Phi, psi and omega in degrees: 000124181275142186284344181256008180290142176234131177241128181229145175231133175248113180298165179296160182300339181274002176290129181293150174286145177280137179296336183291324188230336184077002183253163180232004181260128179257142169239124180241121185227150174299142181208145176296149182286352182255013175283157179305318180294316180296318179297314180299319180290320178295323176294318178296319176303308183295320178301319181289310184292324178290316179299320177295318181295315182277350182059037175195160178296140175281142177279164177301320179296321178293322177297313178303312181296317180297317178293324178292323181284340182230073186294162181270043179303138175083004182265034176215150179303144009265006185260002180168200180193168180224141179233153174237133177258134180238138176244116185053038177085352181265127179290110185229005182204156177204167175186159180230161176221137178224149180285127173266318177204175185302339181256350193228134169244160180238134173277144178206158176059031180284120187210136171233127178308136181306329180293341185246007179291145181086009182249006179098002181295320179298316178297319179296318177299311181300317179301315181293318181291322176296319177296320177298320177298316177299318180297334177275001177090010183283150176256344180210158178235140179233164173198161171235156181205175181258161179296324184284349179270063187296325179296318179296314180299320178294319178301311182299316180298318179297334184254025170089007176278138180243142177293141180227168173297159181304134175247357176212177180235040179303144185296338181248000182285125178233342177222142180234137183231157177211149176216133174289145180258350182283000000 
């Protein structure tokens, strides 16, 4: 994955404008996981998935503990990568990819800020992460997700991901998806 690569997606004209920015063009670029924007987005991701799971807002201490317990190992070259999506310059989305084996990468930490959902950010993230997977030599991409993350499951299905049998035993994994990259 090259550090100066830029992946951009411009949604169709019927894509609604986001109230946060009024813009519809996404720029998704590789970024280190320790930049301020990447940290803020990973915290927002964890706050949302933990809050949904617990059916209450996650506290800052719980977010800190959760991030420490589930490190972002492998989300940097040569074993993976991390991207940040910006809409009108505002960091509103992120995602990571890590190598599972020589033929397979795994998507993780895929997140779009609720204010920007429905504007093409998820599609832009997937395109950039799939390209990163190809650059890492992968022939397929996999991911796991939970049943309550219905928006994520719908996004993956719309973009050619198919449900497969379990390939891991993650404590929160309830659905597994795969897509060929060739």
